[in-house]
Coordinates of C-alpha atoms and ligand atoms in Angstrom, one line a residue:
X9 CA -30.4 -36.8 -36.6
X10 CA -29.7 -39.0 -39.6
X11 CA -32.3 -41.1 -41.3
X12 CA -32.1 -44.9 -41.5
X13 CA -31.6 -44.5 -45.2
X14 CA -28.6 -42.3 -44.8
X15 CA -27.2 -44.7 -42.2
X16 CA -27.7 -47.7 -44.5
X17 CA -25.9 -45.8 -47.3
X18 CA -23.0 -45.1 -45.1
X19 CA -22.7 -48.7 -44.0
X20 CA -22.8 -49.9 -47.6
X21 CA -20.1 -47.4 -48.5
X22 CA -17.9 -48.6 -45.8
X23 CA -18.5 -52.2 -46.9
X24 CA -17.5 -51.4 -50.5
X25 CA -14.3 -49.7 -49.3
X26 CA -13.5 -52.6 -47.0
X27 CA -14.0 -55.1 -49.8
X28 CA -11.8 -53.2 -52.2
X29 CA -9.0 -53.0 -49.5
X30 CA -9.3 -56.8 -48.8
X31 CA -9.0 -57.7 -52.5
X32 CA -5.9 -55.5 -52.8
X33 CA -4.3 -56.9 -49.6
X34 CA -5.0 -60.5 -50.7
X35 CA -3.5 -59.9 -54.2
X36 CA -0.3 -58.8 -52.6
X37 CA -0.1 -61.6 -50.1
X38 CA 1.6 -65.0 -50.4
X39 CA -0.8 -68.0 -50.4
X40 CA -0.1 -71.4 -49.0
X41 CA -0.8 -74.8 -50.6
X42 CA -4.4 -74.8 -49.5
X43 CA -5.0 -71.4 -51.0
X44 CA -5.1 -69.6 -47.7
X45 CA -3.2 -66.4 -47.4
X46 CA -0.5 -67.2 -44.9
X47 CA -1.1 -65.7 -41.5
X48 CA -3.4 -63.1 -42.8
X49 CA -6.8 -62.3 -41.3
X50 CA -8.7 -59.5 -42.8
X51 CA -11.9 -57.8 -41.9
X52 CA -14.5 -59.1 -44.4
X53 CA -13.0 -62.5 -44.4
X54 CA -14.4 -65.8 -43.0
X55 CA -12.7 -69.2 -43.0
X56 CA -14.7 -71.9 -44.8
X57 CA -15.6 -75.2 -43.3
X58 CA -14.4 -77.5 -46.0
X59 CA -15.9 -80.6 -44.3
X60 CA -19.4 -79.0 -44.5
X61 CA -18.9 -77.8 -48.0
X62 CA -17.6 -81.2 -49.2
X63 CA -20.7 -82.9 -47.7
X64 CA -23.1 -80.9 -49.8
X65 CA -21.1 -80.2 -53.0
X66 CA -20.4 -83.0 -55.4
X67 CA -17.8 -81.2 -57.4
X68 CA -14.4 -81.8 -58.9
X69 CA -13.7 -78.2 -58.7
X70 CA -11.8 -76.6 -55.8
X71 CA -13.8 -75.6 -52.7
X72 CA -12.9 -72.3 -51.2
X73 CA -10.8 -72.3 -48.0
X74 CA -12.2 -68.8 -47.1
X75 CA -14.8 -66.3 -48.1
X76 CA -14.2 -62.7 -48.9
X77 CA -16.6 -59.8 -49.1
X78 CA -17.6 -59.8 -52.7
X79 CA -18.8 -56.6 -54.4
X80 CA -21.3 -57.2 -57.3
X81 CA -23.6 -55.2 -59.5
X82 CA -27.3 -56.0 -59.1
X83 CA -28.6 -57.7 -62.3
X84 CA -32.0 -55.9 -62.1
X85 CA -31.3 -52.3 -61.0
X86 CA -27.5 -52.0 -61.5
X87 CA -26.8 -50.9 -57.9
X88 CA -23.5 -51.8 -56.4
X89 CA -23.7 -54.1 -53.4
X90 CA -21.5 -56.3 -51.3
X91 CA -22.2 -59.9 -50.6
X92 CA -20.4 -60.2 -47.3
X93 CA -18.2 -63.2 -46.3
X94 CA -20.6 -63.9 -43.4
X95 CA -23.5 -64.0 -45.8
X96 CA -21.6 -66.3 -48.2
X97 CA -20.7 -68.7 -45.3
X98 CA -24.4 -68.9 -44.3
X99 CA -25.5 -69.4 -47.9
X100 CA -23.0 -72.2 -48.7
X101 CA -22.8 -73.9 -45.3
X102 CA -26.2 -73.4 -43.7
X103 CA -28.6 -73.0 -46.6
X104 CA -26.5 -75.4 -48.7
X105 CA -26.4 -73.1 -51.8
X106 CA -24.5 -74.6 -54.6
X107 CA -20.8 -73.7 -54.6
X108 CA -21.1 -72.1 -58.1
X109 CA -24.0 -69.9 -57.1
X110 CA -23.4 -66.3 -56.2
X111 CA -25.4 -63.3 -55.3
X112 CA -26.7 -61.5 -58.4
X113 CA -29.4 -59.2 -57.0
X114 CA -29.4 -56.5 -54.3
X115 CA -31.5 -56.9 -51.2
X116 CA -34.3 -54.6 -52.5
X117 CA -34.6 -56.5 -55.8
X118 CA -34.6 -59.9 -54.0
X119 CA -37.4 -58.7 -51.8
X120 CA -39.3 -57.3 -54.9
X121 CA -39.0 -60.7 -56.6
X122 CA -40.2 -62.5 -53.5
X123 CA -43.3 -60.4 -53.4
X124 CA -43.9 -60.9 -57.1
X125 CA -43.7 -64.7 -56.7
X126 CA -46.5 -64.5 -54.2
X127 CA -48.7 -62.5 -56.6
X128 CA -48.6 -64.6 -59.7
X129 CA -51.3 -62.7 -61.5
X130 CA -48.9 -59.7 -61.7
X131 CA -45.9 -61.7 -62.8
X132 CA -44.6 -61.4 -66.3
Ligands
ZN221 ZN1 -31.3 -54.3 -57.4

């Protein structure tokens, strides 16, 4: 039987592969005037709710018409992780994160920072 750690590593590996495939497919695809890839729906892709975004973002920049799984390297430990399209949709549309903000730390480092904030005598 496989450990949870192994299973998580496998899931993460699959997400990284899926993100890379999606980026390649999108680059090769024709986009319409709103920036949506015409007729394309990919795994790891979520449509954005522009009305919700516009309500909470006072920006002259373009708002995204969709989210795409986004691989990134953790700022603290250097591990490669994927910020999924679903997580992005939640962050921007439910938590009202600013449209210019993106994930910079992996799950483990975010948790470590959260713990550190609650123990200020050890912060530094
Ligand atoms: Zn990290």
